[in-house]
PDB file of C-alpha atoms in Angstrom:
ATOM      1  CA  UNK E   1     -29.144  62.027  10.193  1.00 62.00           C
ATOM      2  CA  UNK E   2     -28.725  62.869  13.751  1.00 71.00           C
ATOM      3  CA  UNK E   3     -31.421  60.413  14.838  1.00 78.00           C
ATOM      4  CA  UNK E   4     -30.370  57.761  12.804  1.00 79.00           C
ATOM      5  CA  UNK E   5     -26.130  57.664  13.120  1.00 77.00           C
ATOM      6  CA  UNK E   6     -25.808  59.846  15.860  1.00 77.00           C
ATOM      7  CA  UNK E   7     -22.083  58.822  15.871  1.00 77.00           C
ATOM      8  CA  UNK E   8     -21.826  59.322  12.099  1.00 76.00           C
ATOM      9  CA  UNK E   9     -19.088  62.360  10.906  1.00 73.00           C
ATOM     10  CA  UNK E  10     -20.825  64.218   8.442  1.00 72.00           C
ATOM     11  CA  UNK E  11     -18.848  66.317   5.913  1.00 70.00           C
ATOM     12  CA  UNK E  12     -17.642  66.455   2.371  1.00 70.00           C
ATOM     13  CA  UNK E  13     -16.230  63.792   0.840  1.00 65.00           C
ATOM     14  CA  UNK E  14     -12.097  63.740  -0.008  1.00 66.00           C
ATOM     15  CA  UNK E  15     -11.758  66.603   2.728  1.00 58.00           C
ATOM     16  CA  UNK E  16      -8.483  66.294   4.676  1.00 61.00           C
ATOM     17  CA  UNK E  17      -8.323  66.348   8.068  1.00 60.00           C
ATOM     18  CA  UNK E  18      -5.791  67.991  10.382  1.00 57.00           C
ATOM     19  CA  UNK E  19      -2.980  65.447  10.275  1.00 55.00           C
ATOM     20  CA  UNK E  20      -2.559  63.684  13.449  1.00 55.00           C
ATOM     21  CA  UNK E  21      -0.129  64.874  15.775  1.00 55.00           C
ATOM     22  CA  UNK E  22       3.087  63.340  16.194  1.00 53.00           C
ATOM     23  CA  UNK E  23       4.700  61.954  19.770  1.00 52.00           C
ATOM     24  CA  UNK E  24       7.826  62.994  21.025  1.00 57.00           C
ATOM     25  CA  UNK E  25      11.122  61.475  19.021  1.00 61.00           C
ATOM     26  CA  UNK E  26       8.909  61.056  15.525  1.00 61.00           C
ATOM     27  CA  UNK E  27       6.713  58.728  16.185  1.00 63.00           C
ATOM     28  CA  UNK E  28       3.492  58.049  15.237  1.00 67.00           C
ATOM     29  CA  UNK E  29       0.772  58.835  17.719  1.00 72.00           C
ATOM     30  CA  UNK E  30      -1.591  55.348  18.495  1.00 79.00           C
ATOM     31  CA  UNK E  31      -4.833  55.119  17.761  1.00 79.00           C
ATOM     32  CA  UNK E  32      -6.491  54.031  21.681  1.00 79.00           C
ATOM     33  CA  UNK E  33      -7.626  50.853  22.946  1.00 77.00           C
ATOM     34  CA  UNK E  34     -10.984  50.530  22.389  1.00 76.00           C
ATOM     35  CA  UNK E  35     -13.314  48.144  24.917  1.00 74.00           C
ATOM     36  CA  UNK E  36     -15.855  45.664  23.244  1.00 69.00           C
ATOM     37  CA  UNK E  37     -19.248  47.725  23.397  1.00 75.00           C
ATOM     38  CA  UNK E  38     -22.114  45.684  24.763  1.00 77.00           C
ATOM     39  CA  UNK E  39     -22.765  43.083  27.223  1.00 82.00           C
ATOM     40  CA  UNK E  40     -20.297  40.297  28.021  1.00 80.00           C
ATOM     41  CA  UNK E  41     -22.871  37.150  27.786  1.00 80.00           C
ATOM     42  CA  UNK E  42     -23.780  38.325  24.480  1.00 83.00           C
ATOM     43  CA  UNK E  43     -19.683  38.974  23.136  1.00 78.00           C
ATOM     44  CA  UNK E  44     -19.236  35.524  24.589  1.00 78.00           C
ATOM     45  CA  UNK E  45     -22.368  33.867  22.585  1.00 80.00           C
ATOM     46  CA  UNK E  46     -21.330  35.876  19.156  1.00 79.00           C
ATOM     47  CA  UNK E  47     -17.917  35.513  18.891  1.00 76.00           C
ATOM     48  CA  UNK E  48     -17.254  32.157  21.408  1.00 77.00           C
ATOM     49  CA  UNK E  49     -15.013  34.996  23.926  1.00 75.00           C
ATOM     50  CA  UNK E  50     -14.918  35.175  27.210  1.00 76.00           C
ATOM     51  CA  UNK E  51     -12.379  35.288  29.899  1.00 79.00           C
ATOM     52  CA  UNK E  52     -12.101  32.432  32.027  1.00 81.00           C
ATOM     53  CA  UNK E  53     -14.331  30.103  29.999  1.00 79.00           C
ATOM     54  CA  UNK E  54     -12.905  27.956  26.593  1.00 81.00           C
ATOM     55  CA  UNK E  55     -13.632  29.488  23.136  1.00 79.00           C
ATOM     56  CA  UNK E  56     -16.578  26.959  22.286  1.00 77.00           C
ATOM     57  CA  UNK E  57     -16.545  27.817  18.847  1.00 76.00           C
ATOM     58  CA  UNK E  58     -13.048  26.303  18.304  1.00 77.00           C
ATOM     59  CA  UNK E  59     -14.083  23.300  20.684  1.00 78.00           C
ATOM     60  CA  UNK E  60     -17.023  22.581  18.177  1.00 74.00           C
ATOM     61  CA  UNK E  61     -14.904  23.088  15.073  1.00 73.00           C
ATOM     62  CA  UNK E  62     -14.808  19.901  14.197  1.00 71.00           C
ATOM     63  CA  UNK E  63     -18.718  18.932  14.053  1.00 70.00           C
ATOM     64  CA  UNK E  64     -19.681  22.521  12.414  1.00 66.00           C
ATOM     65  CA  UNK E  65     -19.502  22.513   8.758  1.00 60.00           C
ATOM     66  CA  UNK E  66     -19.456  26.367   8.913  1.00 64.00           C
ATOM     67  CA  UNK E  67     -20.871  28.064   5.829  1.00 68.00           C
ATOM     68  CA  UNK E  68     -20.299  25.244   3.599  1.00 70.00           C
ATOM     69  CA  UNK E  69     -23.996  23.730   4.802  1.00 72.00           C
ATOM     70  CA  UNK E  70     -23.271  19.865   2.757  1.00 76.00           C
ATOM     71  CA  UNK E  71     -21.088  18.354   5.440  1.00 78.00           C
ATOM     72  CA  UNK E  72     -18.272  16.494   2.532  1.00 83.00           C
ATOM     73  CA  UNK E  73     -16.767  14.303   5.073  1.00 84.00           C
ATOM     74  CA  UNK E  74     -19.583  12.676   5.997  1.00 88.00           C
ATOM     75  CA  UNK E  75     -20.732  12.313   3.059  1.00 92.00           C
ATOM     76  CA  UNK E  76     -17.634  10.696   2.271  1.00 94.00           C
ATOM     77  CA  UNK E  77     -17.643   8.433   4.952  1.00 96.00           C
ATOM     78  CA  UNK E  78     -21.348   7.614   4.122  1.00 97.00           C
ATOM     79  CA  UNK E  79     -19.966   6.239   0.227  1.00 97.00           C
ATOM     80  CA  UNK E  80     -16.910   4.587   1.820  1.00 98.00           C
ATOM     81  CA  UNK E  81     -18.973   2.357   4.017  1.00 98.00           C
ATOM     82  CA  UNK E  82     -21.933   1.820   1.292  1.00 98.00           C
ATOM     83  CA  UNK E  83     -19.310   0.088  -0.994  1.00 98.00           C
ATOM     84  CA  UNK E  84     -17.553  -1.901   1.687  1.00 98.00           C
ATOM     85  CA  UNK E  85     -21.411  -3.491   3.087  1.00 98.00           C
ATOM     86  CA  UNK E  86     -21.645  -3.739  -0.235  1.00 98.00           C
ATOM     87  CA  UNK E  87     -18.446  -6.169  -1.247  1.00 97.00           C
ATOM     88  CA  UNK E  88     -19.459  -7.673   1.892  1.00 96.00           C
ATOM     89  CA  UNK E  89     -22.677  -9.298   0.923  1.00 95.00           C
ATOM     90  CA  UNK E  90     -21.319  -9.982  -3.099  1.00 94.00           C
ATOM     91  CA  UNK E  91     -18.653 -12.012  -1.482  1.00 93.00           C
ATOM     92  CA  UNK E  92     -20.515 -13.499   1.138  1.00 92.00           C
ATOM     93  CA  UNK E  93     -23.146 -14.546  -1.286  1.00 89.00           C
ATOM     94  CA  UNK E  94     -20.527 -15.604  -4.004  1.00 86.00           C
ATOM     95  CA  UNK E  95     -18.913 -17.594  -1.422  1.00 84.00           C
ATOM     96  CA  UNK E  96     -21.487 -19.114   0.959  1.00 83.00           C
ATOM     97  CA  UNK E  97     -23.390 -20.731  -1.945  1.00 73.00           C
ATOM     98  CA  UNK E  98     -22.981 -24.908  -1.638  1.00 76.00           C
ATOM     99  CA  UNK E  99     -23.223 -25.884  -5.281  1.00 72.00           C
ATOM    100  CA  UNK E 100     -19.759 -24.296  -6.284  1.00 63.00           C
ATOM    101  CA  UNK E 101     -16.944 -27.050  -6.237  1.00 71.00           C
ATOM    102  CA  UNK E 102     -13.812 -26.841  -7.374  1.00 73.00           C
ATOM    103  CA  UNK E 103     -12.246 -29.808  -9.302  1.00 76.00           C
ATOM    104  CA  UNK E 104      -9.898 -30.956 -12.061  1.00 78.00           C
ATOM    105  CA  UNK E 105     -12.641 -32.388 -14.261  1.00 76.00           C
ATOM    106  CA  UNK E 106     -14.045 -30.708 -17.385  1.00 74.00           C
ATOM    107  CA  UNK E 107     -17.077 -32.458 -17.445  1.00 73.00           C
ATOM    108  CA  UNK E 108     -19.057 -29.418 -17.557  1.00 66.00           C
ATOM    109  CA  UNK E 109     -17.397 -27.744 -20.656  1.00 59.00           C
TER     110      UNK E 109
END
């Protein structure tokens, strides 16, 4: 296991520890700070983090669907501008035609 999790804490399982020790006054000791591991390009690329530079994964928010791959609002928008080009050409054909008159005369019925 050694070459594999070098870091791992091997033991049995539902052993207690020694119970940490507590600060002056009661307290509960804090667990340290800890540093991001690894190199700062590649923190910055993973998790959109890096000091002096904008978080570009909340800039690009809006245009990422995330995990949710079918993008809904354009999809949306797709359907709401199908049936409006649509009711644009019934009317405009309904409309345009020449041999529709209106009239008082019911010559025709």
């Amino acid at each position: 296991i050694g070459k594999y999790a070098p870091d791992s804490i091997i033991g049995m399982v539902g052993v207690a520890g020694a119970a940490p020790v507590a600060a002056v006054g009661g307290a509960a000791a804090k667990a340290p700070v800890q540093k991001d591991k690894g190199v700062l390009i590649a923190n910055h690329q993973a998790w959109g983090h890096l000091d002096g530079y904008s978080n570009w994964r909340h800039e690009g928010a809006d245009d990422n669907p995330g995990v949710f791959l079918i993008n809904v609002a354009a999809y949306m928008s797709a359907t709401w501008y199908l049936l409006v080009s649509v009711l644009y050409e019934v009317c405009a054909t309904i409309f345009s035609a020449p041999n529709i008159k209106v009239s008082n005369d019911r010559k025709g019925l």
